């Protein structure tokens, strides 16, 4: 098995579009969650969301924009950053040895929403000519491949909220097995449409607005948590065969040390202690690490009543006596839930924590829940000099639980 | 059939706008591929044409005897469709 390293990272997020700057905001406990403007739609019960600062029209010519849903725009922008960060000279590489692996829950949700509005609301018989191409789930991955001429496997994973963790884990395996040398892996999601927000509202999963401070509406692990807040963005990593990276003198952010994938079949939405614990245990086993080696967990921590208590119990089951000593945070308290892009964004955050030896807090955790009694770094960012390995949890509707572990390279 | 100036002018307008082409280059014998107008670009143009001329462009491309290589080819094809479909008013199509 070959070692897999991360040599490039890029992201578009509710906290900005540069990994280092986003991480600084997380350390400061700064939230990107806010109330959407009234023009967005007054018919939403809660207009709280975490939008990305991203204007496609400023970045791409009109002729290209007509072919790109917002989700693909995010993916291309984050990929461009990641490739630049990796300083990978694509012209010197074998295009067949570079693949793409992207997770997305909803694909081109804006285009689907627009087409439905035209057909059903406006009673038009005509939708945008490229609606199919705009909305298809594999568009983000495909456009990355086309833009950069990457002819290795081009894959899209859609396992709801674990999509991009799965995309990264599966990509790392392809490299580990010697199938390809480089994979562009991550996720993209652009779910902030009226239709999508309404659908989540119907599921009773969205947080109520914190009227005193809308930015604090998502309160993972707190007793007064009321649900998740949807966010948008993309997070892309360049994964590389360690030997390939060494030969070209690449700078290494981290090693992708472990990946655990476990399916629970108890319920379509209800999280499962067993499924989550199994995914963490498998990730540890694949990394050859003990729980006590993990110096930080970036939790799935959605802020729903169900997830946070179950995740706490699952961590205790796997970590045993080490659970109480492991700092855990849910950065969703600040960037919201990016659904199919969440796993990749949070893996990047975990890697940045590893690199900088400081872990971001769980924001807005003031009122403790007796069912969530671990160390959630509620008081603020914490310096941890001995950090050598970090874990990122991603659990999903449908039961596909995925856990990634990064280790100092 | 001689190219209808209205059709040609309309095509020039939307191609210049949507494909960022200098209108001066959009002469009747100009080749679409020179402006990077591929099969999807053609679909986009036809979408605008359908709205402008109130016609339906068939899904299948015209047969090999009527290729759509140049701007003039396009004008001829659109004019033919307009002429064929003239008289098919919304009232005729209305279902009681």
Short mmCIF file of C-alpha atoms in Angstrom, two decimals, chain B residues 22 34 47 74 77:
data_model
loop_
_atom_site.label_atom_id
_atom_site.label_comp_id
_atom_site.label_asym_id
_atom_site.label_seq_id
_atom_site.Cartn_x
_atom_site.Cartn_y
_atom_site.Cartn_z
CA UNK B 22 -17.03 41.12 -32.96
CA UNK B 34 -14.51 29.66 -36.03
CA UNK B 47 -33.34 28.46 -27.95
CA UNK B 74 -28.38 28.94 -40.20
CA UNK B 77 -32.66 26.84 -42.03
#
